[in-house]
Structure formats: C-alpha cells, structure tokens
Short mmCIF file of C-alpha atoms and ligand atoms in Angstrom, two decimals:
data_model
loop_
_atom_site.label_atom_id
_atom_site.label_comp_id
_atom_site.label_asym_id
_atom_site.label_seq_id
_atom_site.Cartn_x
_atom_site.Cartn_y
_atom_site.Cartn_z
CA UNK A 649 107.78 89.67 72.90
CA UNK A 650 108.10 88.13 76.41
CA UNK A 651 109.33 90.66 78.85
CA UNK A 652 108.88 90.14 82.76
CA UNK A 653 109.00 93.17 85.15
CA UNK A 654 109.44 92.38 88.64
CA UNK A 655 107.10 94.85 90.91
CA UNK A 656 108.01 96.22 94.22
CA UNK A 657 105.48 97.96 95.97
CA UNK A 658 107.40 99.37 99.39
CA UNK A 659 105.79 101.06 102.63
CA UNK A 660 102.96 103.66 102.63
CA UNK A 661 101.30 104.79 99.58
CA UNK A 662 103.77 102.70 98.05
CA UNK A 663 101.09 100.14 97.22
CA UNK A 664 98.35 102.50 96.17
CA UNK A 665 100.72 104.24 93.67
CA UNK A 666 102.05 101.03 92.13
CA UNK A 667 98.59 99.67 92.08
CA UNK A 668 97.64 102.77 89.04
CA UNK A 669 101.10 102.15 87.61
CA UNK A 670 100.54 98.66 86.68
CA UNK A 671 97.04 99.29 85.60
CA UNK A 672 99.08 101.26 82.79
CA UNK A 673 101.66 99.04 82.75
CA UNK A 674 98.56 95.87 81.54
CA UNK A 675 96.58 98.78 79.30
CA UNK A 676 99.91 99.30 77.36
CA UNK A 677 100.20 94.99 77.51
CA UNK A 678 97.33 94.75 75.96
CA UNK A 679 96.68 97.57 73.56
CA UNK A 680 100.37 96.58 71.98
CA UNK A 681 99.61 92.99 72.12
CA UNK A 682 102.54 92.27 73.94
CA UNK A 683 103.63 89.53 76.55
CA UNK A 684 104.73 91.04 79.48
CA UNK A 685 104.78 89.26 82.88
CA UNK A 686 104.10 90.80 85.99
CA UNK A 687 105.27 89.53 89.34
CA UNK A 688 105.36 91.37 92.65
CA UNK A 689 108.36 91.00 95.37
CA UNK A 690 108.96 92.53 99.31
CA UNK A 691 111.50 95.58 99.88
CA UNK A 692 111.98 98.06 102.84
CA UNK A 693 109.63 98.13 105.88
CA UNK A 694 106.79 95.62 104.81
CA UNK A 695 109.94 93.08 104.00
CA UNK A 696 111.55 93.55 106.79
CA UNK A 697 108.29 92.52 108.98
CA UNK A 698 107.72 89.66 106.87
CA UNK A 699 111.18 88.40 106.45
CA UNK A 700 113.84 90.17 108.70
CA UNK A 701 115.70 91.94 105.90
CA UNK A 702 114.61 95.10 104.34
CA UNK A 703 116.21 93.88 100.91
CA UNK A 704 115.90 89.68 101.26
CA UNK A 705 117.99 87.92 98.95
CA UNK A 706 114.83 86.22 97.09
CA UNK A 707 114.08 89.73 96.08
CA UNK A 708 117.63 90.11 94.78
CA UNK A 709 117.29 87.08 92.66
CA UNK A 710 113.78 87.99 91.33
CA UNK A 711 114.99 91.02 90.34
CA UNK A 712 117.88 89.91 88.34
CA UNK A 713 115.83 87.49 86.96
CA UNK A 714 113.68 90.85 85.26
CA UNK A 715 114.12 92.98 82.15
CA UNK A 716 113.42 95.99 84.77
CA UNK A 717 111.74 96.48 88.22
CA UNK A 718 109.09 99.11 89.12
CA UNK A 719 108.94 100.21 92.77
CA UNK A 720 107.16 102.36 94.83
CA UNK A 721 108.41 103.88 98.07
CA UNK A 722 110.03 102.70 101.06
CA UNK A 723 110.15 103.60 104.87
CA UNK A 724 107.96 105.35 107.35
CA UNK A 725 107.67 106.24 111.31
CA UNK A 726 107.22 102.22 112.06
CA UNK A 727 110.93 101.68 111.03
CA UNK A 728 112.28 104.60 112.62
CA UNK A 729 114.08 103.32 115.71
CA UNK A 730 114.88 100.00 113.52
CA UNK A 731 119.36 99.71 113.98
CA UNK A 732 120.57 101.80 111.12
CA UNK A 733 121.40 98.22 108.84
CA UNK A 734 117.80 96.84 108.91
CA UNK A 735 116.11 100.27 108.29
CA UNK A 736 113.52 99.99 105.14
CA UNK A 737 115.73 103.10 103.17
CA UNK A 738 118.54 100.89 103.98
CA UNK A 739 117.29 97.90 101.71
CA UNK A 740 116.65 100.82 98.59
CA UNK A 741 120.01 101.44 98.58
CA UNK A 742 121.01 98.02 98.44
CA UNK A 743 119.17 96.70 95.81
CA UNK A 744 120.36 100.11 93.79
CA UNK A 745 123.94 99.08 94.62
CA UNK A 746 123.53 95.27 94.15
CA UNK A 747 122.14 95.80 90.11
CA UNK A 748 125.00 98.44 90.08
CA UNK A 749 122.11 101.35 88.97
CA UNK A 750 124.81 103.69 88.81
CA UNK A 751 122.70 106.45 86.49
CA UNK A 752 119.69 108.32 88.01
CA UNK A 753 117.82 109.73 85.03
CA UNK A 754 114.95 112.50 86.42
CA UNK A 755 113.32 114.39 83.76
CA UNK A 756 112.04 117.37 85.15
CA UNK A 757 109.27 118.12 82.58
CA UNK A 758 106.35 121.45 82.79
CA UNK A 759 103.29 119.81 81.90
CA UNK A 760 101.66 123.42 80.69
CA UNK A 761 98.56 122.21 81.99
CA UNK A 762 100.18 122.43 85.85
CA UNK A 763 101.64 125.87 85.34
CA UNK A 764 99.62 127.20 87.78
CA UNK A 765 100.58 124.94 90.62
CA UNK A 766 104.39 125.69 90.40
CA UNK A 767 105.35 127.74 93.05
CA UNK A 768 107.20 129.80 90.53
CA UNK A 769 106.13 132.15 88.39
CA UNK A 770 104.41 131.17 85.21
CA UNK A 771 107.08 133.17 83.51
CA UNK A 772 109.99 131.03 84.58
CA UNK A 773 108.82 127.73 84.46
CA UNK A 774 106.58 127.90 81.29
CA UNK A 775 108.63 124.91 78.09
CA UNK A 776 111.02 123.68 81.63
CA UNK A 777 112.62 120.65 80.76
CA UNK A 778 115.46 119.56 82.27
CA UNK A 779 117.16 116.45 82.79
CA UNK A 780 118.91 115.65 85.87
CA UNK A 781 121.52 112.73 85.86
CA UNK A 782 121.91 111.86 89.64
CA UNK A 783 125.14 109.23 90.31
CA UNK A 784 123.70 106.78 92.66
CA UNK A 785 125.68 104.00 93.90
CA UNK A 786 128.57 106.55 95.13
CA UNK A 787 129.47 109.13 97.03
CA UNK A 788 128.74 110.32 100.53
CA UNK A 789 125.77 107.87 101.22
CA UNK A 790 128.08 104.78 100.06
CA UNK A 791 131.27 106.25 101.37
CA UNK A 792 133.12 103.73 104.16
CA UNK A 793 134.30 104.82 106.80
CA UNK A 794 131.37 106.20 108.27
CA UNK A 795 129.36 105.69 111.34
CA UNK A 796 129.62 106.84 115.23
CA UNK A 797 132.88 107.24 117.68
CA UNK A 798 133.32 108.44 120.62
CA UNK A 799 136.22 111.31 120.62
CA UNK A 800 138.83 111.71 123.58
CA UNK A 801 137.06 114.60 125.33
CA UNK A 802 134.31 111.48 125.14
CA UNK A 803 132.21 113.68 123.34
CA UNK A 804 130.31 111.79 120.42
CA UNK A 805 130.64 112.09 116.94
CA UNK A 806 128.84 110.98 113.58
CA UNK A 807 130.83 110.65 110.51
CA UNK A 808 130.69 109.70 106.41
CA UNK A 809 133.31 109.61 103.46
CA UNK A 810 132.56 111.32 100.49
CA UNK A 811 134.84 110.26 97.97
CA UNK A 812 134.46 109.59 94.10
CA UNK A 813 136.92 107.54 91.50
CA UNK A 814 137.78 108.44 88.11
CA UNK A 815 136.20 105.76 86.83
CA UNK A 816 133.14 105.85 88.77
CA UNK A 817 132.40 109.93 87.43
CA UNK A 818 133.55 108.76 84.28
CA UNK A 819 130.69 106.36 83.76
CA UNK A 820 127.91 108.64 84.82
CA UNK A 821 129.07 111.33 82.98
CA UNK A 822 129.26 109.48 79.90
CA UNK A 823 125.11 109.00 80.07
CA UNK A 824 125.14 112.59 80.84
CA UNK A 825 126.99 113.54 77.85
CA UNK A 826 125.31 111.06 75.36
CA UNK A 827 122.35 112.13 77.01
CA UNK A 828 122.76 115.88 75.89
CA UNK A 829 123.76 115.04 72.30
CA UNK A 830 119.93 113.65 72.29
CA UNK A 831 118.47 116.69 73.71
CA UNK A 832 119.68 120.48 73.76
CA UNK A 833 123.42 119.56 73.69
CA UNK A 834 124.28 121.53 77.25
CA UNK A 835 125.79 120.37 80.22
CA UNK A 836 126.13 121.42 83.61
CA UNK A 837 128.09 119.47 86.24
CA UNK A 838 127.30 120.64 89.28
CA UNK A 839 130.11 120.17 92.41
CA UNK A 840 131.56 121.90 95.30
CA UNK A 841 135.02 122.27 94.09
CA UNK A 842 135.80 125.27 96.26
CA UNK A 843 135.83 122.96 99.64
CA UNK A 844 135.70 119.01 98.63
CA UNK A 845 138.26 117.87 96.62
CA UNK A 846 136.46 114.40 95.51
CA UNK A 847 134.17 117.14 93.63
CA UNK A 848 137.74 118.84 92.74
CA UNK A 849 138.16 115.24 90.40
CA UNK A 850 134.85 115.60 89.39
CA UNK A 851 134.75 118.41 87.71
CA UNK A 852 138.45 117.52 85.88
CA UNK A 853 137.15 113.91 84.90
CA UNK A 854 133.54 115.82 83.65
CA UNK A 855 135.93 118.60 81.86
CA UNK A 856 138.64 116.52 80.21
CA UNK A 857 135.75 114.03 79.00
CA UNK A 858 134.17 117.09 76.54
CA UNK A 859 136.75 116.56 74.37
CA UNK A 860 134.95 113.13 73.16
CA UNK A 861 131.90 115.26 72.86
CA UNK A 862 132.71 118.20 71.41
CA UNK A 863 129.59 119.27 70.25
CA UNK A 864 127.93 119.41 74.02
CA UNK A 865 128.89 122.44 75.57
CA UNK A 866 129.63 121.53 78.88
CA UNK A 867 129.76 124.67 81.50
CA UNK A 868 130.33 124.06 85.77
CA UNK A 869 128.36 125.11 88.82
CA UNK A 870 128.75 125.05 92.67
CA UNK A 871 125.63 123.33 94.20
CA UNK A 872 124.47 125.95 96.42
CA UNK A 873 124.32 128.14 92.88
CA UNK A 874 122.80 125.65 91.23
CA UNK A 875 119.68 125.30 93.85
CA UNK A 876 119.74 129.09 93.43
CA UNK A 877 119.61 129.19 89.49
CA UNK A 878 116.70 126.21 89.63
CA UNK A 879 114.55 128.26 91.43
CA UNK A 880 115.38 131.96 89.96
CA UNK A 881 115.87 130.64 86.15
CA UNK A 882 115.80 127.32 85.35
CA UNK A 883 115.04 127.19 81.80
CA UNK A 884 118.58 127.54 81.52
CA UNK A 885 119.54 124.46 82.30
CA UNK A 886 119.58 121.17 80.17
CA UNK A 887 121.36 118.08 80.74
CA UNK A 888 122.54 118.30 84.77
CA UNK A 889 125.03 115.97 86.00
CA UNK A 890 125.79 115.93 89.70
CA UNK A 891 127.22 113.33 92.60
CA UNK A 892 124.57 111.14 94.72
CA UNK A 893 123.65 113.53 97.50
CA UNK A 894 123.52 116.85 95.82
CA UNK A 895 121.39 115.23 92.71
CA UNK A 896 119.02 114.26 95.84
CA UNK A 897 118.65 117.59 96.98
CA UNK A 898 118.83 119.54 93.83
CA UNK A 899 115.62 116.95 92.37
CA UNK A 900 113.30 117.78 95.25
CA UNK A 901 113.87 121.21 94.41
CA UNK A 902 113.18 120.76 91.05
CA UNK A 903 110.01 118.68 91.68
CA UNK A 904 108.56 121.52 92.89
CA UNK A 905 109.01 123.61 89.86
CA UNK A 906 106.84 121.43 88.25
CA UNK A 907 104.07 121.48 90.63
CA UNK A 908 104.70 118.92 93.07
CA UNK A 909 107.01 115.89 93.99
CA UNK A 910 104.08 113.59 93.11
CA UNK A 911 105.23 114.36 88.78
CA UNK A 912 108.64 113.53 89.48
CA UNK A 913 109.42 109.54 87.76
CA UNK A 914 112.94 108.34 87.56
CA UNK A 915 115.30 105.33 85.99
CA UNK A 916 118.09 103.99 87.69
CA UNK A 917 120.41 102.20 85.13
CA UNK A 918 122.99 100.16 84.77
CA UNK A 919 125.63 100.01 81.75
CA UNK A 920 123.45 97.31 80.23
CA UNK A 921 120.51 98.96 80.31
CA UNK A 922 118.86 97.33 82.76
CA UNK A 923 116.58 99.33 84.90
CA UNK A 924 115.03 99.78 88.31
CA UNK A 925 111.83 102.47 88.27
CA UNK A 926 110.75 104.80 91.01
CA UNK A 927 108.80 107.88 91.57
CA UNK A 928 111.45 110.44 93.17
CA UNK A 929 109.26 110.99 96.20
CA UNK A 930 109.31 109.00 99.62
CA UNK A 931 106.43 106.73 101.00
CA UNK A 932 104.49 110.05 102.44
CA UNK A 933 103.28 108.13 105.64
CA UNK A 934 101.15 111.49 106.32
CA UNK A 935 99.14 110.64 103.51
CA UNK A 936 99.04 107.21 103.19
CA UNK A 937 95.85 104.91 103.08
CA UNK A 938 93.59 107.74 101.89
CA UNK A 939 93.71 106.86 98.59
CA UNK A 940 94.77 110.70 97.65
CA UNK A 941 98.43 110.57 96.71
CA UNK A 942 99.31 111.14 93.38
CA UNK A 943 99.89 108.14 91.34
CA UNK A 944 101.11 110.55 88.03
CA UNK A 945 104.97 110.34 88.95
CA UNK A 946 104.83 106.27 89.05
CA UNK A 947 103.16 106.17 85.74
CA UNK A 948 105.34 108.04 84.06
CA UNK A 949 108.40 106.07 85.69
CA UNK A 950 106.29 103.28 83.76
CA UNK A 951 106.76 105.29 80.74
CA UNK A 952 110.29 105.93 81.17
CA UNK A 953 110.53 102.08 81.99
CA UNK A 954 109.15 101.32 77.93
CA UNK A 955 111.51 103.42 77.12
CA UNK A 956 115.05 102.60 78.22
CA UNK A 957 114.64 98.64 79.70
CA UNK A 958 112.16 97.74 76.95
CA UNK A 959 112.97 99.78 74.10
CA UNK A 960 109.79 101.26 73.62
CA UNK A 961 109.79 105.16 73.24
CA UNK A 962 106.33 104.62 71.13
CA UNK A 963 104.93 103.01 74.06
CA UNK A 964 106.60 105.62 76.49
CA UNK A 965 105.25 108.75 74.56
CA UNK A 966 101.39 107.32 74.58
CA UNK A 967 101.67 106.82 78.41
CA UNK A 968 102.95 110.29 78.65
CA UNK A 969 100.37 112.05 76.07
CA UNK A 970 97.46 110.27 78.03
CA UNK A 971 98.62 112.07 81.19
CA UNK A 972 98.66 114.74 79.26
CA UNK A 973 94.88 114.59 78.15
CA UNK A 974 93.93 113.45 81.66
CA UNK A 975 95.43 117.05 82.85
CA UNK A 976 93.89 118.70 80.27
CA UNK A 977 90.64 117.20 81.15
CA UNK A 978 91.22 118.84 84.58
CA UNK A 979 91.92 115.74 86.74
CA UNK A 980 93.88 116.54 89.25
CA UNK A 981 94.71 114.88 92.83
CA UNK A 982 95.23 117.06 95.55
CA UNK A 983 98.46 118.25 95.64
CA UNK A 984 98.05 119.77 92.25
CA UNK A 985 94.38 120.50 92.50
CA UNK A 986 93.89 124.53 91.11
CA UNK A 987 91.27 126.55 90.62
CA UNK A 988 88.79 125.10 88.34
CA UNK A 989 90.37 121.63 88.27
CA UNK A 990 88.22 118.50 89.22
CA UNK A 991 89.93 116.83 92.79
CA UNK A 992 90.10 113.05 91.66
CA UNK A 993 91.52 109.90 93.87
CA UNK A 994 94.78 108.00 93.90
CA UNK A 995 92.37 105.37 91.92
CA UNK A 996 90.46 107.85 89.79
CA UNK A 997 93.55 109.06 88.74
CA UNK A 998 95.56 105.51 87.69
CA UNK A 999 91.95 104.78 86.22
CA UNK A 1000 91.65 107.87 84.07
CA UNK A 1001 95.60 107.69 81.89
CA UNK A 1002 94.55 103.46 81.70
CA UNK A 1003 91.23 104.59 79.50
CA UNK A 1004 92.74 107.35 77.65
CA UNK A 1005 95.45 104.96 77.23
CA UNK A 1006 92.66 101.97 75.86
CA UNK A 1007 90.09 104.90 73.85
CA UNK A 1008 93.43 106.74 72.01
CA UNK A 1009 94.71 104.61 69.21
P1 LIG B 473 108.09 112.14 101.14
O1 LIG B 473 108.54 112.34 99.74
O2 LIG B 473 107.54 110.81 101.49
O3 LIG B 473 107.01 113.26 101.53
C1 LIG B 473 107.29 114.65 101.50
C2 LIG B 473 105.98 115.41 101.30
O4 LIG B 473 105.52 115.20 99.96
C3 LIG B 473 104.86 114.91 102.20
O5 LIG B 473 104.07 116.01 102.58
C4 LIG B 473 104.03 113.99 101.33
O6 LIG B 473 102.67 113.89 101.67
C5 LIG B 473 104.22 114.64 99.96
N1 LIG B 473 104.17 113.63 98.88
C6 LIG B 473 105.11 112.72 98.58
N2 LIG B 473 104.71 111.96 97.56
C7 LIG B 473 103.49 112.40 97.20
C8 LIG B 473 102.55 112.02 96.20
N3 LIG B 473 102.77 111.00 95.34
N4 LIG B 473 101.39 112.70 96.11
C9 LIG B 473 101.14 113.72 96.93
N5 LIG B 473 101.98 114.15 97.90
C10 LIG B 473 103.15 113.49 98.04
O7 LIG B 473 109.36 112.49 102.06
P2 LIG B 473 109.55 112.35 103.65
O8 LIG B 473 108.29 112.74 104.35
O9 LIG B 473 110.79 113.07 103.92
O10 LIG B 473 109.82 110.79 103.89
C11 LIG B 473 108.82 109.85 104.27
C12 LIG B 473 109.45 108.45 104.28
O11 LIG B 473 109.85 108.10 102.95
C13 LIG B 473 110.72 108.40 105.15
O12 LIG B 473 110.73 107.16 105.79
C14 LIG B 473 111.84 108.49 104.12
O13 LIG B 473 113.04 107.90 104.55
C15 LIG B 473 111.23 107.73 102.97
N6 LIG B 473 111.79 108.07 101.64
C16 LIG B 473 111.81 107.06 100.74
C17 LIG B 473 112.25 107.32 99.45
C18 LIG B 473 112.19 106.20 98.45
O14 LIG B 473 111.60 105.17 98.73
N7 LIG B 473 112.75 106.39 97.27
C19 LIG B 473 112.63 108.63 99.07
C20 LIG B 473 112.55 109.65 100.03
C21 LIG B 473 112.11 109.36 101.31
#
C-alpha cells in the first residue's frame, strides 16, 4: 500500500511536536510493512518569511496531491503586527477552507493514568469520553462582511457575520449523527438560539435531521450551559455538535478536563474522507525551543490520521495503547508531570510511544 502524507510543521514548537509524530508515523511504516511517503511543506509564519504567503499555493497543491496532511501549529508574537490577510493563523484557515475540511472531529478521551492532573475532580472526569464535532469552514470566522468602518460620530468599529446555511449544518451534522450511532448514540447540539438566529436554523436543521436517525437521541443546549455542564458533569455528554467558534471555545475547555491541551489531537475532514491532522493547541511561543512541550496530542492526531484518511483503526488503536503504556510507565512532560511521575522531554517523549510501538507486537 502506497500512501503519501504531506507534513506541515508550522511556527513554534510546531516543529518539535511534528518531529515525535512522524517518528510514530515511520515506527507504524515499518512495523506494518507498509509504503507510506513522507514529504514536508511551509504554512503560517515560517512560510510567510520564506515565501510571502502564509498558505503558498505549492503547499495547496502538495496537499491535494496527499491521502492526508499532518500539521503542527501556526503563529506566534513575530507575526503579530503582520496586516490581518498575511497573518500565519490566516493561512490555517485557508488551507482548512481550500480542502473544504468542513468536520472537526476532537475526541476528548481520560487517559486514567492522567486523572490526577485534571483540574477536576477525579470523581467527574474518571471513563470521560466525549466527542466533539466542531464545523469549521463556517460561521463567524468565515462570515463576509466583516472587517473595520468608521461610523458617523467617526467613532471606529470592528465587525463579523455569523451566518450558517441549511446545507452547510446539514453536512456536519450528518458526521455528528453517524458518528453517535458508532459510539453511545447521544447527541447534543449546542447553539445560542435565544439571541442568534443563524443558531435558531441550526438547531431546526440538527432537530428535523433525527428523524433519519432515530435511534440517536438527540437533546439541545445553549453554549454558555454547555461550558458550564463540561466542567460541573461532563460524563454526560457524548457525541457534541456545535458551529465553528463555540466548538473552539468549548474544546479548550474540554482539553483541560483531560489534563492539559497538550492530549487534545483532532481530524478535519472532508465528505471524501480526506483529512488534514492537528493537535488542538496553538504554537505555545512561551514554550517553544525547550524541547518540553508535549508531543502526546500530535501523536495521537497520527492515530486518528490511520484511522479515518488511511483506514487503519488497527494501526490507530496500537498508537493509542502505546501512549497508554508510556503513561503508565510514568512518563510524563511537564504540563502533566504529578506526583511520582518521571518529567521526560518533547524528544523522550516521541521516543518512548515509537519503542513501545516497535517492542509490542
Ligand atoms: P497555545 O495553545 O499556543 O498556548 C496556550 C497555553 O498552553 C500556553 O501556556 C502553552 O505553553 C500551553 N501549551 C500549548 N500546547 C502545549 C503543549 N503541546 N504542551 C505543553 N503546553 C502547551 O495558545 P495561545 O498562547 O493562545 O496562542 C499562541 C499562538 O498560537 C498564537 O499565535 C495563536 O494565534 C496560535 N494558535 C494556533 C493554533 C493552530 O495552529 N491550530 C491554535 C490556537 C492558537
């Protein structure tokens, strides 16, 4: 099997993360005996310096040219005062927009071994697993018009669109439902139906859709109850399905749950299945170069990458259960580093999941 994924480091510890994810990425290559091709490409603030664009249009074509694309993290402090159009964050959402990755899959999964570094409660966090389904090439970050005017009392003003079509909730919800029927069967949309009314069609698209899936129950939630119930009880939550900027908020929050935003992989999809890869987190510039930032989210976007682009799920579930051993060998970079846990690099890290991933057959 010859499959080629197409390797985007980013800004930051964008490089040192994607350097332990494709250490998995060749231990799975060769322990499977399979063919797959790696080739690395620019994006955000390091393209930008080397080419003028944040998202050049060789990077486009390389990445169309892929069965999936892994990337790391874009943006930082350099780029700041870059005009808004050339900004590094600016070329992520292009490229998710340009492969139409419409479907933001984040599994929010409790490794038990992490309990402790929740900042909840053992009690409330203890089997979590959740699966956010984020829409991503919509809403209020998309939205035209937007920008800057300057009003008649010559006062100045910033301003975006939120606005969603049927057809564009219709698609995402449909991976949200078939997503449920594979897991607990329970949906929550989440909206803010009380004030916006493109969340008003949201939740009547998301409602009069259950009657294709009638074995999902589907139930509805206003986004500022929703962070509330993910951080008082969120085991009761399955399958959540939510527009572009509230799945961005409500995600972070989640991350936490599970111990820190460093656990947190993702898959951006298409209708074909095509995939782009991504820790949830940003490029940390406060942490970068130090070799200390957790490399665990990107390998398990690796995993999730087997899994949907490549068809894999074997090959996604032994990345994942070598994490798994690595944590319960006490590993543990800093950000999730508890009592009696070992403190291990970016590199020790990445290094430990590729041997458990070569010794485990
Ligand atoms: P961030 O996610 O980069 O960092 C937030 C906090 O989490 C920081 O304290 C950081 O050190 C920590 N953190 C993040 N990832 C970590 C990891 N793997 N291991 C350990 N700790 C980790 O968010 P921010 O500080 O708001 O943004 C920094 C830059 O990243 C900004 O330029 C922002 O626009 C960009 N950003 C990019 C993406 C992306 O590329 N998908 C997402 C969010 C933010």
């Amino acid at each position: 099997m010859t499959k080629s994924v197409y390797v985007l480091p980013g800004d930051n510890i964008g490089p040192e993360i994607i350097s332990e994810g494709v250490k998995v990425l060749e231990a799975v290559n060769e322990r499977l005996d399979l063919e797959i091709k790696v080739r690395y490409g620019l994006i955000g603030g390091r393209a930008l310096d080397a080419t003028g664009d944040p998202c050049p249009p060789e990077t486009l074509m390389e990445a169309r040219n892929s069965d999936a694309v892994l990337l790391g993290a874009v943006g930082g402090p350099k780029w700041d005062d870059c005009e808004r159009e050339m900004r590094p964050e600016k070329g992520l959402l292009r490229i998710r927009q340009a492969l139409n990755l419409f479907a933001n899959l984040r599994p929010v999964i409790m490794f038990p071994q992490l309990v402790a570094a929740s900042s909840l409660k053992p009690s409330f966090i203890e089997d979590l697993d959740i699966l956010i389904v984020r829409e991503l090439v919509g809403g209020i970050y998309f939205g035209e018009p937007r920008g800057f005017r300057i009003l008649e009392s010559g006062e100045k003003e910033g301003f975006n669109t939120l606005k969603y079509s049927e057809s564009e909730i219709r698609r995402v919800g449909k991976i949200a439902y078939e997503a449920a029927m594979k897991r607990g069967k329970r949906l929550c949309s989440v909206d803010k139906s009380n004030v916006l009314e493109a969340t008003i069609l949201w939740r009547q698209v998301i409602s009069d859709m259950s009657a294709e899936y009638p074995d999902v129950s589907l139930s509805h939630m206003y986004v500022d109850n929703a962070a509330m119930q993910l951080v008082s009880k969120p085991s009761q939550f399955d399958v959540i399905v939510t527009g572009n900027m509230f799945g961005d908020i409500l995600s972070d929050i989640s991350a936490m749950l599970t111990g820190s935003i460093g656990m947190l992989p993702s898959a951006s999809l298409n209708e074909k299945a095509f995939g782009m890869y991504e820790p949830c987190h940003g490029s940390a510039p406060d942490i970068a170069g130090q070799n200390i930032a957790n490399p665990l989210a990107t390998i398990l976007s690796v995993a999730l990458l087997f899994r949907y682009s490549l068809g894999m799920p074997d090959a996604a579930v032994a990345i994942e259960d070598a994490v798994g051993k690595v944590l319960d060998r006490g590993f543990r970079t800093r950000d999730i580093l508890t009592d009696d846990t070992i403190l291990v690099s970016t590199s020790e890290m990445g290094s430990a999941v590729m041997e458990e991933l070569k010794v485990t057959k």
